[in-house]
Coordinates of C-alpha atoms and ligand atoms in Angstrom, one line a residue:
M250 CA 0.1 0.1 0.1
A251 CA 2.7 2.5 1.1
R252 CA 4.8 1.7 -2.1
K253 CA 2.0 2.0 -4.2
A254 CA 1.5 5.3 -2.8
K255 CA 5.2 6.2 -3.0
T256 CA 5.4 5.1 -6.7
Q257 CA 2.0 7.2 -7.2
Q258 CA 4.1 10.2 -5.7
D259 CA 6.8 9.5 -8.0
E260 CA 4.8 9.5 -11.2
I261 CA 3.5 12.8 -10.2
F262 CA 6.9 14.4 -9.8
T263 CA 8.0 12.7 -12.9
L264 CA 4.7 14.1 -14.8
R265 CA 5.3 18.0 -13.4
L266 CA 9.2 17.7 -14.3
Q267 CA 8.1 16.7 -17.7
R268 CA 5.7 19.8 -17.9
S269 CA 8.1 22.2 -16.7
A270 CA 11.6 20.9 -17.9
P271 CA 11.0 22.8 -21.4
D272 CA 11.0 25.9 -19.3
L273 CA 13.4 25.0 -17.0
W274 CA 17.0 23.6 -19.0
P275 CA 17.0 25.8 -21.8
M276 CA 17.2 28.6 -19.5
L277 CA 19.8 27.0 -17.3
E278 CA 21.7 25.8 -20.2
A279 CA 21.9 29.3 -21.6
L280 CA 23.0 30.7 -18.2
Y281 CA 25.4 28.2 -17.0
G282 CA 26.2 25.9 -19.8
S283 CA 29.4 27.0 -20.1
H284 CA 30.5 26.5 -16.8
P285 CA 32.9 23.7 -16.1
D286 CA 30.6 21.7 -13.8
Y287 CA 27.4 22.4 -15.3
T288 CA 26.5 18.6 -15.7
G289 CA 27.3 18.4 -12.0
F290 CA 25.0 21.4 -11.1
C291 CA 22.2 20.1 -13.0
D292 CA 22.3 16.7 -11.5
R293 CA 22.4 18.5 -8.1
L294 CA 19.4 20.3 -8.7
L295 CA 17.1 17.6 -9.9
T296 CA 18.3 15.9 -6.5
A297 CA 17.6 18.9 -4.8
L298 CA 13.8 19.3 -6.5
H299 CA 13.0 15.5 -5.9
S300 CA 14.4 15.9 -2.3
A301 CA 11.9 18.8 -1.8
W302 CA 9.1 17.0 -3.1
A303 CA 9.6 13.8 -1.3
A304 CA 9.8 16.0 1.9
R305 CA 6.6 17.6 1.1
P306 CA 3.9 17.7 3.6
A307 CA 0.6 15.4 2.6
D308 CA -1.5 18.6 3.0
L309 CA 0.4 20.8 0.8
R310 CA 0.9 18.2 -1.8
R311 CA -3.0 17.8 -2.1
L312 CA -3.1 21.6 -2.0
D313 CA -0.4 21.6 -5.4
L314 CA -3.3 19.5 -7.2
H315 CA -6.0 21.5 -5.9
R316 CA -4.2 24.7 -7.6
D317 CA -3.1 22.5 -10.7
L318 CA -6.8 22.1 -11.2
E319 CA -7.5 25.7 -10.5
P320 CA -4.7 27.7 -11.7
D321 CA -6.6 30.8 -11.5
W322 CA -7.4 30.4 -7.9
F323 CA -5.1 33.8 -7.0
Q324 CA -7.0 35.9 -9.9
R325 CA -10.1 35.6 -8.3
P326 CA -11.9 38.3 -6.9
D327 CA -12.3 36.9 -3.5
R328 CA -7.9 37.6 -2.9
A329 CA -7.3 40.8 -1.3
G330 CA -4.1 41.3 0.4
Y331 CA -2.7 42.4 3.8
V332 CA 0.9 43.7 4.5
F333 CA 2.1 44.2 7.7
Y334 CA 5.8 44.1 10.0
I335 CA 4.9 41.3 12.5
D336 CA 6.4 43.0 15.3
R337 CA 4.1 46.4 14.6
F338 CA 1.2 44.6 14.0
A339 CA 0.8 42.0 16.5
G340 CA 4.1 41.6 18.1
S341 CA 5.1 38.3 17.4
L342 CA 4.5 35.1 14.8
R343 CA 1.8 33.6 17.5
N344 CA 0.1 36.9 18.4
V345 CA -1.1 37.0 14.5
L346 CA -3.2 33.9 15.2
D347 CA -5.3 36.3 17.5
K348 CA -5.5 39.2 14.8
L349 CA -6.8 37.0 11.8
D350 CA -10.7 37.3 12.9
Y351 CA -9.9 41.2 12.3
L352 CA -8.4 40.8 8.9
Q353 CA -11.1 38.2 8.0
E354 CA -14.0 40.6 8.8
L355 CA -12.2 43.4 6.4
G356 CA -12.6 40.9 3.7
I357 CA -8.8 39.7 3.8
T358 CA -7.6 36.5 2.5
Y359 CA -4.1 36.8 2.1
V360 CA -1.2 38.0 4.3
H361 CA 2.1 39.2 3.5
L362 CA 4.3 39.1 6.5
M363 CA 7.2 41.6 5.9
P364 CA 10.5 40.5 6.6
C365 CA 10.4 37.7 8.8
L366 CA 13.7 35.7 8.2
K367 CA 16.3 36.3 10.5
P368 CA 18.1 39.5 9.7
R369 CA 21.7 41.0 10.8
P370 CA 21.6 42.5 14.2
G371 CA 21.0 46.3 14.6
D372 CA 20.1 48.1 11.0
S373 CA 18.9 45.4 8.6
D374 CA 16.7 47.8 6.3
G375 CA 13.8 46.7 7.7
G376 CA 14.6 43.0 7.5
Y377 CA 16.0 42.8 4.1
S378 CA 19.6 42.0 5.2
V379 CA 18.9 38.3 6.0
M380 CA 21.4 36.6 8.1
D381 CA 19.8 33.1 7.9
Y382 CA 17.2 31.9 5.5
R383 CA 16.4 28.8 7.1
A384 CA 15.6 30.6 10.5
I385 CA 13.0 33.2 11.9
N386 CA 13.9 36.4 13.5
P387 CA 14.1 35.2 17.1
D388 CA 12.3 38.4 18.2
L389 CA 9.2 37.4 16.2
G390 CA 9.2 33.7 16.6
T391 CA 9.8 30.3 15.5
M392 CA 9.7 28.4 12.1
E393 CA 7.4 26.1 13.8
D394 CA 5.3 29.3 14.7
L395 CA 5.5 30.2 10.9
E396 CA 4.1 26.7 10.3
Q397 CA 1.6 27.2 12.6
V398 CA 0.6 30.7 11.2
A399 CA 0.4 29.0 7.9
S400 CA -2.0 25.8 8.6
A401 CA -4.0 28.6 10.8
L402 CA -4.2 30.9 7.4
R403 CA -5.1 27.8 5.3
D404 CA -7.7 26.8 7.6
R405 CA -9.4 30.3 6.9
G406 CA -9.4 29.9 3.2
M407 CA -6.1 32.5 3.7
N408 CA -2.8 32.8 1.7
L409 CA 0.7 33.2 3.2
C410 CA 3.3 35.5 1.5
I411 CA 6.7 35.9 2.8
D412 CA 9.8 37.9 1.7
L413 CA 12.9 36.1 -0.1
V414 CA 15.7 38.4 -0.9
L415 CA 17.3 37.2 -4.3
N416 CA 19.7 40.0 -4.9
H417 CA 21.9 40.0 -1.5
T418 CA 22.6 38.7 1.6
A419 CA 23.5 40.1 4.9
K420 CA 27.2 40.5 4.8
E421 CA 27.0 38.6 8.4
H422 CA 25.3 35.6 6.5
A423 CA 27.6 32.3 6.5
W424 CA 28.6 32.6 2.9
A425 CA 29.5 36.0 3.6
E426 CA 31.8 34.9 6.7
A427 CA 33.2 32.4 4.5
A428 CA 34.1 34.6 2.0
R429 CA 35.8 36.9 4.1
A430 CA 37.7 34.1 5.8
G431 CA 39.5 33.6 2.5
D432 CA 37.5 30.5 1.1
P433 CA 37.4 31.6 -2.7
A434 CA 34.3 29.2 -3.5
Y435 CA 32.0 31.5 -1.6
Q436 CA 34.0 34.6 -2.4
D437 CA 32.4 33.4 -5.8
Y438 CA 28.8 33.7 -4.3
Y439 CA 29.7 37.4 -4.4
L440 CA 30.9 39.9 -6.5
M441 CA 34.2 41.1 -4.9
F442 CA 37.3 42.9 -7.2
D443 CA 40.7 43.2 -6.1
S444 CA 41.0 46.4 -7.1
P445 CA 38.5 49.5 -7.6
E446 CA 39.1 49.9 -11.4
L447 CA 36.6 47.6 -12.7
P448 CA 34.2 48.9 -9.9
N449 CA 34.5 52.1 -11.1
R450 CA 33.9 51.3 -14.7
F451 CA 30.8 50.0 -13.7
E452 CA 30.0 52.6 -11.7
E453 CA 29.9 55.0 -14.9
T454 CA 26.8 53.7 -15.9
L455 CA 25.0 52.4 -12.5
V456 CA 22.6 54.4 -10.5
E457 CA 22.0 55.0 -7.1
V458 CA 19.4 53.4 -5.2
F459 CA 20.1 54.8 -1.5
P460 CA 22.5 58.1 -2.5
D461 CA 22.1 59.9 0.6
N462 CA 22.7 57.3 3.2
A463 CA 24.6 54.5 1.2
P464 CA 26.1 56.4 -1.9
G465 CA 27.8 54.3 -4.4
N466 CA 27.5 50.7 -5.3
F467 CA 30.5 48.9 -3.8
T468 CA 32.1 48.8 -0.9
H469 CA 35.9 48.3 0.4
D470 CA 35.9 45.1 2.9
P471 CA 39.0 45.4 4.7
S472 CA 39.3 41.9 6.0
T473 CA 40.0 40.6 2.5
D474 CA 40.8 44.1 0.6
K475 CA 38.3 43.7 -1.9
W476 CA 35.9 46.1 -3.6
V477 CA 32.3 44.3 -2.7
W478 CA 29.4 45.0 -5.2
T479 CA 26.6 46.5 -2.6
T480 CA 23.9 48.1 -4.6
F481 CA 21.5 48.9 -1.4
N482 CA 23.6 49.4 1.8
D483 CA 27.1 48.6 2.8
H484 CA 25.6 45.4 4.7
Q485 CA 23.8 44.0 1.8
W486 CA 26.6 41.9 -0.3
D487 CA 24.9 41.3 -4.1
L488 CA 24.8 37.8 -4.8
N489 CA 26.6 36.5 -8.1
W490 CA 23.9 34.8 -10.0
A491 CA 26.3 33.5 -12.7
N492 CA 27.6 31.4 -10.3
P493 CA 25.2 28.1 -10.5
Q494 CA 26.1 27.4 -7.0
V495 CA 24.1 30.6 -6.0
F496 CA 21.2 29.5 -7.8
L497 CA 21.5 25.9 -6.6
E498 CA 21.6 27.2 -3.1
V499 CA 18.6 29.6 -3.3
T500 CA 16.6 26.9 -4.9
E501 CA 16.9 24.7 -2.1
I502 CA 16.1 27.7 0.4
M503 CA 12.5 28.5 -1.8
L504 CA 11.6 24.7 -1.9
F505 CA 12.8 24.7 2.1
L506 CA 10.1 27.6 2.8
A507 CA 7.6 26.4 0.1
N508 CA 7.1 23.4 2.3
R509 CA 6.5 25.3 5.7
G510 CA 3.7 26.2 4.1
V511 CA 4.2 29.3 2.3
D512 CA 1.9 30.2 -0.8
V513 CA 3.4 33.4 -2.1
L514 CA 7.1 34.2 -2.0
R515 CA 8.0 37.9 -2.7
L516 CA 11.3 37.9 -4.6
D517 CA 12.8 41.1 -3.7
A518 CA 14.5 43.5 -5.7
V519 CA 15.2 40.8 -8.7
A520 CA 15.8 43.6 -11.1
F521 CA 19.3 43.9 -9.7
M522 CA 20.2 40.2 -10.2
W523 CA 22.4 40.2 -13.3
K524 CA 25.0 42.8 -14.2
R525 CA 26.9 43.9 -17.2
M526 CA 29.2 46.1 -17.8
G527 CA 28.1 49.7 -19.4
T528 CA 24.3 48.9 -18.6
R529 CA 22.5 50.1 -15.3
C530 CA 22.5 46.6 -14.0
Q531 CA 18.8 46.2 -14.1
S532 CA 16.2 44.3 -15.7
E533 CA 19.2 42.6 -17.9
P534 CA 17.8 39.4 -20.1
E535 CA 19.3 37.2 -18.0
V536 CA 17.3 38.2 -14.9
H537 CA 14.4 37.1 -16.8
M538 CA 15.7 33.7 -17.4
L539 CA 16.7 33.2 -14.1
L540 CA 13.1 34.2 -12.6
Q541 CA 11.5 31.9 -15.3
A542 CA 13.9 29.2 -14.3
L543 CA 13.4 29.7 -10.7
R544 CA 9.6 29.4 -11.4
A545 CA 9.9 26.2 -13.2
C546 CA 11.5 24.9 -10.3
C547 CA 8.4 25.8 -8.2
R548 CA 5.9 24.1 -10.6
I549 CA 8.0 20.6 -10.6
A550 CA 8.5 20.8 -6.5
C551 CA 5.5 22.9 -4.9
P552 CA 3.1 24.1 -7.9
A553 CA 0.8 25.4 -5.2
V554 CA 3.4 28.2 -4.8
L555 CA 3.2 31.5 -6.4
H556 CA 5.8 34.4 -7.1
L557 CA 5.4 37.7 -6.9
E558 CA 8.4 39.5 -8.4
E559 CA 9.5 43.0 -6.9
A560 CA 10.8 45.3 -9.8
I561 CA 9.8 48.7 -9.1
V562 CA 11.0 49.8 -12.3
A563 CA 9.6 52.3 -15.5
P564 CA 6.3 51.0 -16.9
A565 CA 8.0 49.3 -20.0
E566 CA 10.3 47.5 -17.7
M567 CA 8.0 46.2 -15.2
L568 CA 5.9 43.9 -17.2
P569 CA 8.4 41.5 -18.5
Y570 CA 8.5 40.2 -14.7
L571 CA 5.0 39.1 -15.3
G572 CA 6.4 37.0 -18.3
R573 CA 6.2 38.9 -22.0
G574 CA 7.7 37.5 -25.3
R575 CA 9.1 34.1 -24.8
H576 CA 8.7 34.1 -20.9
D577 CA 5.3 34.6 -21.7
G578 CA 3.1 33.0 -18.8
K579 CA 6.3 31.5 -17.2
E580 CA 7.6 34.2 -15.3
G581 CA 5.9 36.2 -12.2
N582 CA 2.6 35.0 -11.1
L583 CA 2.4 38.7 -9.8
A584 CA 4.3 41.7 -9.6
Y585 CA 3.7 45.2 -8.0
H586 CA 1.6 47.4 -10.6
N587 CA 3.8 50.8 -9.9
S588 CA 2.6 52.5 -12.6
L589 CA -1.1 52.6 -11.1
M590 CA 0.0 53.4 -7.8
V591 CA 2.3 56.4 -9.1
Q592 CA -0.4 57.9 -11.6
F593 CA -3.2 57.2 -8.8
W594 CA -1.0 59.8 -7.1
N595 CA -0.3 62.2 -9.8
A596 CA -4.1 62.3 -11.0
L597 CA -5.0 63.2 -7.3
A598 CA -2.5 66.0 -7.3
T599 CA -3.5 67.5 -10.7
R600 CA -7.1 66.9 -10.8
D601 CA -6.1 65.7 -14.3
T602 CA -6.5 61.8 -15.6
R603 CA -5.0 62.2 -18.9
M604 CA -1.8 61.2 -18.4
M605 CA -3.0 58.4 -16.1
T606 CA -5.0 57.2 -19.2
H607 CA -2.3 57.8 -21.6
V608 CA 0.1 55.6 -19.6
L609 CA -2.1 52.9 -18.8
R610 CA -3.5 52.6 -22.0
T611 CA -0.6 52.5 -24.0
H612 CA 2.2 50.6 -22.0
F613 CA -0.3 47.8 -20.5
P614 CA -1.9 45.0 -22.3
A615 CA -5.6 44.2 -21.3
T616 CA -4.7 40.6 -20.2
L617 CA -1.7 38.7 -18.8
T618 CA -1.0 35.0 -19.3
N619 CA -1.1 33.4 -15.6
A620 CA -0.5 36.6 -14.0
T621 CA -1.7 39.4 -12.4
Y622 CA -0.9 42.4 -11.2
A623 CA -0.5 42.9 -7.1
T624 CA -2.6 46.3 -7.1
Y625 CA -1.4 48.9 -4.4
I626 CA -1.4 52.4 -3.2
R627 CA 1.0 52.3 -0.5
C628 CA 3.7 50.1 0.7
H629 CA 6.4 50.0 3.3
D630 CA 8.6 51.6 0.8
D631 CA 8.6 55.3 -0.5
I632 CA 7.2 56.6 -3.9
G633 CA 9.6 57.3 -6.8
W634 CA 7.6 59.6 -9.6
A635 CA 8.4 56.7 -11.9
I636 CA 7.1 59.2 -15.2
T637 CA 9.0 58.9 -18.1
D638 CA 10.2 62.1 -20.0
E639 CA 8.4 60.5 -23.1
D640 CA 5.0 60.3 -21.1
A641 CA 5.4 63.9 -20.0
G642 CA 6.2 64.9 -23.1
V643 CA 3.0 63.7 -25.1
F644 CA 1.4 66.4 -22.5
G645 CA 4.3 68.9 -23.4
I646 CA 5.6 68.9 -20.3
S647 CA 9.0 68.5 -18.7
G648 CA 9.7 65.2 -17.0
P649 CA 12.0 66.5 -14.5
A650 CA 10.0 69.2 -13.6
H651 CA 6.9 67.6 -13.2
R652 CA 8.9 64.6 -11.1
A653 CA 10.2 67.6 -9.2
W654 CA 6.6 68.9 -8.4
L655 CA 5.0 65.8 -7.5
A656 CA 7.5 65.5 -4.5
D657 CA 7.4 69.2 -3.8
F658 CA 3.6 68.3 -3.4
Y659 CA 3.6 65.7 -1.8
E660 CA 6.0 66.7 0.3
G661 CA 3.5 69.3 1.6
Q662 CA 5.7 72.2 -0.3
A663 CA 3.8 72.9 -3.4
P664 CA 1.3 75.6 -3.1
G665 CA -2.1 74.1 -2.8
S666 CA -0.8 70.8 -1.7
F667 CA -3.0 68.6 0.8
A668 CA -0.4 66.1 1.4
R669 CA 2.1 65.9 4.4
G670 CA 5.0 63.7 3.3
R671 CA 8.4 63.4 4.0
L672 CA 11.7 63.5 1.6
F673 CA 13.3 60.0 1.0
Q674 CA 16.9 60.0 -0.5
E675 CA 17.3 63.3 -2.6
N676 CA 19.4 62.7 -5.2
P677 CA 21.4 66.3 -5.8
L678 CA 23.1 64.8 -8.9
T679 CA 19.7 63.8 -10.9
G680 CA 17.6 66.3 -8.7
D681 CA 15.1 62.9 -8.0
K682 CA 13.3 63.2 -4.7
R683 CA 11.2 60.5 -3.4
I684 CA 8.3 60.5 -0.6
S685 CA 7.6 58.9 2.1
G686 CA 4.2 58.9 4.0
S687 CA 1.1 57.2 4.8
F688 CA -1.7 56.7 2.4
A689 CA -4.0 58.9 5.0
A690 CA -0.9 61.4 5.2
L691 CA -0.5 62.1 1.5
A692 CA -4.3 61.9 1.0
G693 CA -5.0 65.1 3.2
L694 CA -6.3 63.7 6.4
E695 CA -3.1 64.4 8.4
K696 CA -3.5 68.2 7.3
A697 CA -7.0 68.3 7.9
V698 CA -6.7 66.8 11.4
N699 CA -3.7 69.3 12.2
E700 CA -6.0 72.4 11.3
G701 CA -9.2 70.9 13.0
D702 CA -10.9 71.1 9.3
G703 CA -13.8 68.9 9.2
P704 CA -14.7 69.3 5.2
A705 CA -11.0 68.7 4.3
A706 CA -11.2 65.3 6.4
E707 CA -14.2 64.4 4.6
T708 CA -12.5 65.5 1.2
A709 CA -9.3 63.0 2.3
V710 CA -11.6 60.0 3.4
Q711 CA -13.1 60.1 -0.3
R712 CA -9.6 60.2 -1.8
I713 CA -8.9 57.0 0.3
L714 CA -11.4 55.3 -0.7
L715 CA -11.1 56.4 -4.3
G716 CA -7.8 54.8 -4.1
H717 CA -9.1 51.5 -2.4
A718 CA -11.8 51.1 -5.0
L719 CA -9.1 51.5 -7.8
I720 CA -6.9 48.5 -6.8
A721 CA -9.7 46.7 -5.8
S722 CA -11.2 46.7 -9.7
F723 CA -8.4 47.7 -12.0
G724 CA -7.5 43.9 -11.8
G725 CA -5.3 42.2 -9.7
I726 CA -4.6 41.4 -5.9
P727 CA -5.4 44.7 -4.2
L728 CA -2.6 44.9 -1.3
I729 CA -3.7 46.9 1.7
Y730 CA -0.7 48.2 3.7
M731 CA -1.3 47.7 7.5
G732 CA -3.0 51.0 8.9
D733 CA -4.4 52.0 5.4
E734 CA -7.8 50.4 6.4
L735 CA -8.0 52.6 9.6
A736 CA -6.3 55.6 7.7
M737 CA -3.6 56.0 10.1
L738 CA -1.3 58.9 10.1
N739 CA 2.3 59.5 9.8
D740 CA 4.4 58.0 12.7
H741 CA 7.5 60.3 13.5
S742 CA 8.6 58.7 16.5
Y743 CA 11.3 56.8 14.1
L744 CA 13.2 60.1 14.8
S745 CA 14.2 58.8 18.0
V746 CA 15.6 55.3 17.0
P747 CA 19.0 55.3 16.0
E748 CA 18.8 52.5 13.2
H749 CA 15.6 54.1 11.8
A750 CA 16.3 58.1 12.2
H751 CA 18.0 58.1 8.6
D752 CA 15.2 56.3 6.9
S753 CA 12.2 58.3 6.7
R754 CA 10.6 55.0 5.4
W755 CA 9.5 54.7 8.9
V756 CA 7.4 57.5 9.1
H757 CA 4.7 55.2 7.3
R758 CA 5.6 52.1 9.3
P759 CA 3.8 52.5 12.2
R760 CA 2.6 50.4 15.5
M761 CA -1.0 49.2 14.8
D762 CA -3.2 51.3 16.8
W763 CA -5.6 48.8 18.0
A764 CA -7.5 51.5 19.8
L765 CA -8.4 53.1 16.4
A766 CA -9.4 49.7 15.2
A767 CA -11.4 48.8 18.5
A768 CA -13.5 52.3 17.7
R769 CA -14.0 51.0 13.9
E770 CA -17.7 51.1 14.0
G771 CA -17.8 54.6 14.7
D772 CA -17.8 57.6 12.5
S773 CA -14.3 58.9 13.0
P774 CA -13.1 59.3 9.6
S775 CA -11.0 56.3 10.4
A776 CA -13.9 54.1 11.1
R777 CA -15.5 55.3 7.8
C778 CA -12.5 54.4 5.9
F779 CA -12.5 50.8 7.5
Q780 CA -15.9 50.4 6.6
G781 CA -15.6 51.8 3.0
L782 CA -12.7 49.3 2.5
R783 CA -14.6 46.6 4.2
H784 CA -17.7 47.2 1.8
I785 CA -15.7 47.6 -1.2
L786 CA -13.9 44.1 -0.7
A787 CA -17.3 42.7 0.2
H788 CA -18.8 43.7 -3.1
R789 CA -15.5 43.0 -5.1
R790 CA -15.9 39.3 -4.2
A791 CA -19.5 39.3 -5.5
V792 CA -18.3 40.8 -9.3
A793 CA -17.2 37.9 -11.5
E794 CA -15.7 40.7 -14.0
L795 CA -13.1 41.6 -11.5
H796 CA -11.0 38.5 -12.0
G797 CA -7.7 39.1 -13.0
G798 CA -8.3 37.2 -16.2
V799 CA -10.9 39.6 -17.4
P800 CA -9.6 42.2 -20.0
T801 CA -8.9 45.4 -18.3
V802 CA -9.5 47.9 -21.0
V803 CA -8.7 51.5 -19.9
L804 CA -10.6 53.8 -22.0
V805 CA -10.3 57.6 -22.8
P806 CA -13.1 59.5 -20.8
P807 CA -15.6 61.5 -22.3
V808 CA -15.1 64.2 -19.5
P809 CA -11.4 65.7 -17.9
G810 CA -10.7 64.3 -14.4
L811 CA -12.5 61.0 -15.0
F812 CA -10.6 57.9 -15.3
A813 CA -12.4 54.9 -16.8
V814 CA -12.0 51.3 -16.9
A815 CA -13.8 48.5 -18.8
R816 CA -13.8 45.0 -17.3
R817 CA -15.0 43.1 -20.3
G818 CA -16.4 39.8 -19.3
P819 CA -17.7 37.2 -21.4
A820 CA -21.2 38.0 -19.9
R821 CA -21.4 41.8 -19.3
T822 CA -19.1 44.4 -18.8
V823 CA -18.3 46.3 -15.8
L824 CA -17.4 49.9 -16.3
C825 CA -15.6 51.3 -13.2
L826 CA -15.5 55.0 -13.3
F827 CA -13.3 57.1 -10.8
N828 CA -13.5 61.1 -10.2
F829 CA -10.1 62.4 -9.5
T830 CA -11.4 66.0 -9.4
D831 CA -13.0 68.2 -6.5
G832 CA -16.2 69.0 -8.2
W833 CA -19.2 67.0 -9.7
L834 CA -18.4 65.2 -13.1
H835 CA -21.3 64.8 -15.6
V836 CA -21.1 61.4 -17.7
P837 CA -23.0 61.8 -20.8
E838 CA -25.6 58.9 -21.2
G839 CA -24.5 58.3 -24.8
W840 CA -21.2 57.5 -23.7
L841 CA -22.5 55.1 -21.3
R842 CA -24.8 53.4 -23.9
A843 CA -22.0 53.3 -25.9
E844 CA -19.9 51.2 -23.5
G845 CA -23.1 48.9 -23.4
M846 CA -24.2 49.8 -19.7
Q847 CA -27.8 48.9 -20.6
Q848 CA -29.2 48.5 -16.9
L849 CA -27.0 51.5 -15.2
Y850 CA -26.7 49.7 -12.1
D851 CA -23.8 50.1 -9.6
E852 CA -22.4 47.0 -8.2
L853 CA -20.3 49.4 -5.5
S854 CA -23.2 51.0 -3.8
E855 CA -25.8 48.3 -4.8
A856 CA -28.2 50.8 -6.5
Q857 CA -29.9 51.7 -9.3
V858 CA -28.0 55.1 -11.1
T859 CA -30.7 57.7 -11.8
L860 CA -29.6 60.1 -14.7
H861 CA -29.8 63.9 -14.7
D862 CA -30.1 66.2 -17.2
G863 CA -29.0 63.1 -19.8
G864 CA -26.2 62.0 -18.1
L865 CA -24.6 60.4 -14.6
S866 CA -23.8 62.9 -11.9
L867 CA -20.6 61.6 -9.9
P868 CA -19.6 63.2 -7.0
P869 CA -16.1 64.4 -6.0
Q870 CA -14.0 61.9 -5.6
G871 CA -16.8 59.6 -6.5
R872 CA -16.8 55.9 -8.0
V873 CA -19.3 53.4 -9.5
W874 CA -18.7 49.9 -10.9
L875 CA -21.2 49.8 -13.2
V876 CA -23.2 47.4 -15.2
Ligands
GLC246 C1 13.0 46.1 -1.9 C2 12.3 46.2 -0.3 C3 13.2 47.6 0.3 C4 14.4 47.0 0.5 C5 15.0 46.7 -0.7 C6 16.4 46.2 -0.3 O1 12.9 47.0 -2.5 O2 11.0 46.7 -0.7 O3 12.3 47.6 1.5 O4 15.2 48.6 1.2 O5 14.1 45.9 -1.5 O6 16.8 44.7 0.0

């Protein structure tokens, strides 16, 4: 009996290997084929895949089968994510269990625990400087706790996402320690140079990620007297992905975490994984080959697991992370829709939706294969004003000037600004200024509260709900960043924490305000945001056309200041309309009819729409999902 079961499991493995072999081996051959130990590497990889499958718990294998049968599970409109730092939200991993009712009440079905693997001591870039990928940060709990959280989530039909940093390790990681001790095999895990000559040549075309507090892309390591590639902070050593051993090690880690019950691996900073002299060393073709190969490994040994690729880059550069061209359907299942986020803020500040419409219409396809966006308005990072000079040029404005104006606006400096953000990493060389700040602070609530301005607070609430309704209907998994469901304001206490004071991103990484949460049925701005979001997510679940696989067609709106998206399902179209202005908009009936709207029923408010003067009147910051 047992033998029969084993044979069956082996057969499933073999079939999955056959399925994904064409996605895997050609990539590895192209990346590593000329390496002297290529054959040995392939054998070891196959063994690693097989051992991971053999060790995969029975309930997760069942999930694998389930998701093989329902591959669109993550695109369905019942998926909605919530992202938080474990300590700031719940204190510890175990305490997360007590908070699941709260999340479920909000309509959350996907939980992203911000970095929870063991970080280096002291400043760890919010946990993105990992010294042990097989251990949980001891301040948060243990690997057993993580497994318990994973299984509690599974019991509730919720998914677990955790971060896996692929571009770098902490300099305290065992591999880096061995490299520092002089072991050449481990030195080859990183990019270490004997003299500054090559680093200087690379620098000519590299950009600065943290120009303020970590300028330059290389750090001199005194113990080896070598220059180490450190794109981010000096304690984050970039991995050498040209070394097949790095691929093997990371795959083993990925499968290890998958077998703990993780559903989604958020692959951090993937754009930087491949270096090429004379380029920005971002989004090189090899990055996509690596990511397709890593994806294939999961499809073979743990197909229930998805990849969320974090690449915060220009629109045209971002799409390939969801698989374009020869990688179509084979790369990331999810990637952040950074442009949607930037364009939301752009339209909110300008009250003009033309650039938003142009960018989202021309740079993004209506459908993706086996993939969907992670849609969001705020995350734990800063906002970079990713608007290209070309896109600004279409409207006759200067890219640099517009980006600078947006930064000033959201810092609260430009005339008429409602926002209260903080500068992040101003680069005097390029003039680039990024912005930190919570959703509510950037949307005007902080200023309104400080000034005791009731009507302005109401407008801010409507801006926040406009954003939530947008990311819930555009197509993709909407991700709510902790506190934004309650319109939490900026937290300036980071300035007195030595390892955070240099990094203004901590202004929007507050501790969860459970007192505010307890008052969520009231009528404060924060309670109304909570109730509004809960309503949006509940209605999203009920509208089949909001499935990620249903085409998202961005329309040219009939009136300025309106943003219009048609979700064209097989049976009917849902027309999602958003008013980005501070006045009423009049949407002509003729246009609505021409877009196929027969009943004029709003799925969001569950009400029939009454027309006035031959059109639909949409209040300031109003939004409807019409059928
Ligand atoms: C990602 C993270 C960011 C971190 C960086 C380096 O961009 O989101 O918080 O600083 O990677 O790991």
